[in-house]
Coordinates of C-alpha atoms in Angstrom, one line a residue:
M105 CA 99.9 116.6 116.0
Q106 CA 96.5 118.2 116.4
S107 CA 93.8 117.6 113.8
E108 CA 92.1 120.3 111.9
Q109 CA 88.4 120.8 112.6
R110 CA 86.2 118.7 110.4
H111 CA 83.3 120.3 108.6
D112 CA 80.0 118.6 108.1
T113 CA 78.4 121.3 105.9
P114 CA 77.4 120.4 102.3
R115 CA 80.3 120.5 99.9
E116 CA 80.5 123.2 97.3
P117 CA 81.8 122.3 93.9
G118 CA 85.6 122.1 94.1
A119 CA 85.5 122.6 97.8
R120 CA 87.3 120.4 100.3
P121 CA 85.1 117.6 101.5
W122 CA 87.0 117.1 104.8
S123 CA 89.8 118.7 106.7
V124 CA 92.4 116.1 107.2
R125 CA 96.0 115.7 106.1
L126 CA 96.6 113.7 102.9
S127 CA 99.8 111.7 102.5
V128 CA 101.4 109.1 100.3
L129 CA 103.1 105.7 101.0
D130 CA 104.9 104.4 97.9
R131 CA 106.2 100.8 98.0
S132 CA 108.6 101.1 95.0
R133 CA 106.7 98.5 93.0
T134 CA 108.7 97.0 90.2
R135 CA 107.1 96.7 86.8
E136 CA 107.4 94.0 84.1
G137 CA 110.1 95.0 81.6
H138 CA 111.6 97.6 84.0
E139 CA 114.6 97.3 86.3
S140 CA 114.4 97.6 90.1
A141 CA 116.6 100.7 89.9
E142 CA 113.9 102.4 87.8
A143 CA 111.3 101.7 90.5
L144 CA 113.5 103.4 93.1
R145 CA 114.0 106.4 90.8
D146 CA 110.2 106.4 90.2
T147 CA 109.7 106.7 93.9
V148 CA 111.9 109.7 94.2
E149 CA 110.2 111.4 91.2
L150 CA 106.8 110.6 92.7
A151 CA 107.8 112.3 95.9
R152 CA 108.8 115.4 94.1
A153 CA 105.5 115.4 92.2
V154 CA 103.2 115.0 95.3
E155 CA 105.2 117.6 97.2
R156 CA 104.3 120.1 94.4
L157 CA 100.7 119.0 94.7
G158 CA 100.6 119.8 98.4
Y159 CA 100.6 116.4 100.1
H160 CA 101.7 116.4 103.8
R161 CA 104.2 113.4 103.9
F162 CA 105.8 110.8 101.8
W163 CA 106.7 107.4 103.2
V164 CA 108.6 104.5 101.8
A165 CA 108.4 100.8 102.8
E166 CA 110.5 97.8 103.8
H167 CA 110.3 94.5 101.9
H168 CA 113.0 91.8 101.6
G169 CA 113.4 89.2 98.9
V170 CA 110.3 90.3 97.0
P171 CA 110.6 90.4 93.2
G172 CA 107.7 93.0 93.0
V173 CA 109.2 95.5 95.4
A174 CA 112.5 97.3 95.1
G175 CA 112.3 99.1 98.5
S176 CA 114.3 97.0 100.8
A177 CA 116.2 99.7 102.7
P178 CA 113.7 102.3 103.8
T179 CA 116.0 104.7 105.7
V180 CA 118.4 104.8 102.7
L181 CA 115.6 105.5 100.3
A182 CA 114.1 108.1 102.7
A183 CA 117.4 109.9 102.6
A184 CA 117.3 110.0 98.8
V185 CA 113.7 111.3 98.9
A186 CA 114.4 113.9 101.5
A187 CA 117.4 115.1 99.5
A188 CA 115.3 115.5 96.4
T189 CA 112.5 117.4 98.1
R190 CA 112.2 120.6 100.1
T191 CA 109.1 120.8 102.3
I192 CA 107.2 117.5 102.4
R193 CA 107.7 115.3 105.5
V194 CA 109.6 112.1 104.7
G195 CA 109.5 108.8 106.6
T196 CA 109.0 105.1 106.6
G197 CA 105.9 103.0 106.4
G198 CA 107.6 101.4 107.9
V199 CA 110.9 100.1 109.3
M200 CA 110.1 96.6 110.5
L201 CA 111.5 96.8 114.0
P202 CA 111.8 93.0 114.6
N203 CA 114.3 92.9 111.7
H204 CA 116.7 95.3 113.4
R205 CA 118.5 96.2 116.6
P206 CA 116.7 99.3 118.1
L207 CA 120.0 101.1 118.6
V208 CA 120.8 100.9 114.8
V209 CA 117.3 102.1 113.9
A210 CA 117.7 105.0 116.3
E211 CA 121.1 105.9 114.8
Q212 CA 119.7 105.8 111.3
F213 CA 116.8 108.1 112.1
G214 CA 119.1 110.3 114.1
V215 CA 121.3 110.8 111.0
L216 CA 118.2 111.5 108.9
E217 CA 116.8 114.0 111.3
S218 CA 120.2 115.7 111.6
L219 CA 120.5 116.0 107.8
F220 CA 116.9 117.1 107.3
P221 CA 115.7 118.7 110.5
G222 CA 112.0 118.8 111.2
R223 CA 111.0 116.7 108.2
I224 CA 111.6 113.1 109.3
D225 CA 109.0 110.6 110.5
M226 CA 109.7 107.2 112.0
G227 CA 106.9 104.7 111.0
L228 CA 107.5 101.4 112.7
G229 CA 106.0 98.0 111.9
R230 CA 106.4 94.5 113.2
S231 CA 106.5 92.2 110.2
V232 CA 109.4 89.7 109.9
G233 CA 109.2 88.8 106.2
F234 CA 106.9 87.0 103.9
T235 CA 108.7 83.6 103.6
D236 CA 110.7 81.3 105.7
G237 CA 113.8 81.9 103.5
V238 CA 113.6 85.7 104.1
R239 CA 113.2 85.1 107.9
R240 CA 116.2 82.8 108.0
A241 CA 118.3 85.3 106.1
L242 CA 117.3 88.0 108.6
G243 CA 118.0 85.7 111.5
R244 CA 114.4 86.0 112.7
D245 CA 111.4 83.7 113.0
K246 CA 107.7 84.3 113.3
D247 CA 107.8 84.6 117.0
A248 CA 110.0 87.7 116.7
A249 CA 106.8 89.6 115.7
G250 CA 105.1 88.8 119.0
S251 CA 103.3 91.8 120.6
A252 CA 105.3 91.6 123.8
D253 CA 108.7 91.5 122.0
Y254 CA 107.6 94.3 119.7
A255 CA 106.5 96.5 122.6
A256 CA 109.8 96.0 124.3
Q257 CA 111.7 96.8 121.1
L258 CA 109.6 99.9 120.7
D259 CA 110.3 101.0 124.2
E260 CA 114.0 100.5 123.8
L261 CA 114.1 102.4 120.5
L262 CA 112.3 105.4 121.9
G263 CA 114.6 105.3 125.0
W264 CA 117.6 105.8 122.8
F265 CA 116.2 109.2 121.8
R266 CA 115.4 110.1 125.5
G267 CA 118.8 109.1 126.8
T268 CA 117.6 106.0 128.7
S269 CA 120.3 103.6 127.5
P270 CA 120.0 100.0 128.6
T271 CA 123.8 99.4 128.3
G272 CA 125.3 102.7 129.3
V273 CA 126.2 103.8 125.8
H274 CA 124.6 106.7 124.0
A275 CA 123.0 106.8 120.5
R276 CA 124.7 109.3 118.4
P277 CA 123.4 111.6 116.9
S278 CA 120.0 110.5 118.0
E279 CA 120.0 111.3 121.7
G280 CA 118.1 114.5 122.4
L281 CA 116.4 114.6 119.0
T282 CA 112.7 114.4 118.4
V283 CA 111.7 112.2 115.5
P284 CA 107.9 111.6 115.5
P285 CA 107.2 107.8 115.9
F286 CA 104.2 106.1 114.4
V287 CA 103.0 102.5 115.0
L288 CA 101.8 100.6 111.9
A289 CA 99.2 98.3 113.3
L290 CA 96.5 95.7 112.7
G291 CA 94.9 94.0 115.6
E292 CA 97.1 93.9 118.7
G293 CA 99.3 96.7 117.4
A294 CA 96.6 99.3 118.0
A295 CA 96.8 98.4 121.8
I296 CA 100.6 98.7 121.7
A297 CA 100.3 102.2 120.1
A298 CA 97.8 103.2 122.7
R299 CA 99.9 102.0 125.7
A300 CA 103.0 103.8 124.3
G301 CA 101.1 107.0 123.6
L302 CA 102.0 107.0 119.9
P303 CA 100.2 107.9 116.7
L304 CA 98.5 105.0 115.0
V305 CA 98.6 104.0 111.3
I306 CA 95.9 101.5 110.5
G307 CA 94.1 99.9 107.4
D308 CA 93.1 98.4 105.1
L309 CA 90.0 99.8 103.6
R310 CA 88.7 96.3 102.6
N311 CA 87.8 95.5 106.2
R312 CA 86.2 98.7 107.5
E313 CA 84.7 97.0 110.6
K314 CA 88.1 95.6 111.7
T315 CA 89.7 99.0 111.1
R316 CA 87.0 100.9 113.1
H317 CA 87.3 98.4 115.9
G318 CA 91.1 98.8 116.1
I319 CA 90.7 102.6 116.1
D320 CA 88.1 102.4 118.9
R321 CA 90.4 100.2 121.0
Y322 CA 93.2 102.6 120.4
R323 CA 91.3 105.7 121.5
E324 CA 89.8 104.0 124.5
A325 CA 93.2 102.8 125.8
F326 CA 95.4 105.8 124.7
R327 CA 97.8 107.1 127.3
P328 CA 99.3 110.5 126.7
S329 CA 103.1 110.5 126.3
V330 CA 106.0 112.9 125.5
W331 CA 105.4 111.9 121.9
A332 CA 101.7 112.6 121.6
S333 CA 99.2 114.3 124.0
E334 CA 96.2 112.8 122.4
P335 CA 95.2 110.0 120.0
Y336 CA 96.2 110.6 116.4
V337 CA 94.8 108.2 113.7
V338 CA 96.1 107.7 110.2
V339 CA 94.0 105.5 108.0
S340 CA 95.8 103.9 105.0
G341 CA 94.5 102.4 101.9
T342 CA 94.3 102.4 98.1
V343 CA 92.5 105.2 96.3
A344 CA 92.3 105.5 92.5
V345 CA 90.8 108.6 90.8
A346 CA 90.3 108.9 87.0
P347 CA 87.9 110.5 84.5
S348 CA 85.5 107.6 84.7
P349 CA 84.8 104.7 87.1
E350 CA 86.0 102.2 84.5
E351 CA 89.4 103.9 84.1
A352 CA 89.8 104.2 87.9
R353 CA 89.0 100.5 88.4
R354 CA 91.5 99.7 85.6
L355 CA 94.3 101.3 87.7
L356 CA 93.7 98.5 90.3
L357 CA 94.1 95.6 88.0
P358 CA 97.9 95.1 88.0
E359 CA 98.1 95.1 91.8
A360 CA 95.1 92.8 92.2
W361 CA 96.6 90.3 89.8
S362 CA 100.0 90.5 91.6
M363 CA 98.3 89.8 94.9
A364 CA 96.3 86.9 93.4
Y365 CA 99.5 85.4 91.9
A366 CA 101.3 85.7 95.2
R367 CA 98.5 83.9 97.0
T368 CA 98.5 81.1 94.4
H369 CA 102.2 80.8 93.5
G370 CA 104.0 81.9 96.7
T371 CA 105.9 84.8 95.2
F372 CA 104.9 88.5 94.7
P373 CA 105.7 89.5 91.1
P374 CA 106.3 92.8 89.3
L375 CA 103.2 94.7 88.2
P376 CA 102.0 93.7 84.7
P377 CA 100.2 96.2 82.3
A378 CA 96.5 96.3 82.8
E379 CA 95.9 95.1 79.2
R380 CA 97.9 91.9 79.9
V381 CA 95.8 91.3 83.0
E382 CA 92.6 91.7 81.1
A383 CA 93.8 89.1 78.5
L384 CA 94.8 86.5 81.1
T385 CA 93.0 83.1 81.4
M386 CA 92.8 82.6 85.2
T387 CA 92.1 79.5 87.2
A388 CA 89.1 79.5 89.4
R389 CA 91.4 80.0 92.5
E390 CA 93.3 82.8 90.8
R391 CA 90.1 84.4 89.7
G392 CA 88.7 84.3 93.3
F393 CA 91.8 86.0 94.8
Y394 CA 91.9 88.5 91.9
E395 CA 88.2 89.6 92.3
S396 CA 88.7 89.8 96.0
G397 CA 91.7 92.1 95.4
L398 CA 89.6 94.5 93.5
T399 CA 87.0 95.0 96.2
G400 CA 87.0 97.4 99.1
H401 CA 89.2 100.1 97.7
I402 CA 88.1 103.6 96.9
A403 CA 88.0 104.1 93.1
G404 CA 86.0 106.4 90.8
T405 CA 85.7 109.9 89.5
E406 CA 86.6 112.9 91.6
D407 CA 83.0 113.4 92.8
Q408 CA 82.6 109.7 93.7
V409 CA 85.9 109.6 95.6
A410 CA 85.2 112.8 97.4
D411 CA 81.9 111.3 98.7
E412 CA 83.5 108.0 99.7
L413 CA 86.5 109.7 101.5
R414 CA 84.1 112.0 103.3
T415 CA 82.2 109.0 104.6
L416 CA 85.5 107.2 105.6
V417 CA 86.7 110.2 107.6
E418 CA 83.3 110.6 109.3
E419 CA 83.2 106.9 110.2
T420 CA 86.8 106.7 111.5
G421 CA 87.5 110.2 112.8
A422 CA 90.9 110.0 111.1
Q423 CA 93.1 113.0 111.2
E424 CA 95.1 111.8 108.2
L425 CA 94.8 109.5 105.2
L426 CA 97.8 107.7 103.8
I427 CA 97.3 106.6 100.2
T428 CA 99.2 103.5 99.0
T429 CA 98.1 103.1 95.4
S430 CA 100.3 101.1 93.0
T431 CA 99.7 100.5 89.3
Y432 CA 101.8 99.8 86.1
D433 CA 101.0 103.0 84.3
R434 CA 103.0 105.7 86.0
T435 CA 101.3 108.6 84.1
A436 CA 97.9 107.4 85.2
L437 CA 99.1 107.0 88.7
L438 CA 100.4 110.6 88.9
D439 CA 97.1 111.8 87.3
S440 CA 95.2 109.9 90.0
Y441 CA 97.3 111.7 92.7
R442 CA 96.7 115.0 91.0
R443 CA 93.0 114.5 90.9
L444 CA 93.0 113.4 94.5
A445 CA 94.8 116.5 95.5
R446 CA 92.1 118.5 93.7
V447 CA 89.4 116.6 95.5
A448 CA 91.1 117.4 98.8
G449 CA 91.6 121.1 98.0
L450 CA 95.4 120.9 98.4
V451 CA 97.4 123.9 97.3
A452 CA 100.0 123.1 94.7
T453 CA 103.4 124.8 94.8

């Protein structure tokens, strides 16, 4: 996974402001007035659309018991996405390893790689659910996400692909296959990725200093492995592009309110339309979380976003950007991805 050479020369109109890969993570966000099944179909349709726009990979997420997210079975959804596309890489952002036995995860990705050879990515996180009820249902507690446990689970999972079985059995059809693994990380996770010699996915854009610190720690401690010969950094975050700064900011309103509601009510709801958010009367606490949720993202016109992304890449040295934007208006969301593709100089098919 070698990065392309970055260029620091002035950008010509319409030219590419950086030379990194551009990818999408879609969380299958549900919307008010729409069924969860529609959110999953929307994910598949978005994958088709961004493939045509020239994006590098398309990942899906894992969330359990969350009203606002339909994507609870990422390897199943990844199979549907891979079947509906032809060339784009497909993976998970991520499978939450503490929720699963490593053998089962290896088997699932072995099946995916066997069905769609050369197109599957294995993004791995260490969350164990948002609430006590979800954790009890999964048979896990907060301690299951400890760094030592996660590192051991990661080592066992990768071993199933290399034939180093801890029990004498073999993972079929996984053993002998190469499915690129990525570690989704904040804080200690960057050190885990470095010690394992794996690519790192890190964010969010609202805390640039923390992100840069994690990347620096990762690069300093990286140990080459059979999976990656050198550090590979993917920076993830929300990017919204529209004809005007006001329209771009408006794309962020539904997600910002859903996050504020979750922080104040304990449950993450479906996305409301932007106009409903604008008409809401919020408490002071809700307003504080809401305004905080609107800050730190990259949003604006194509020229504004090009400049901000160029700065982000120069500051982090990222080889890839993973865009995670969610909003109620699917037409506006696709237009944002289309404009972003134009900013990046991607070649549509």
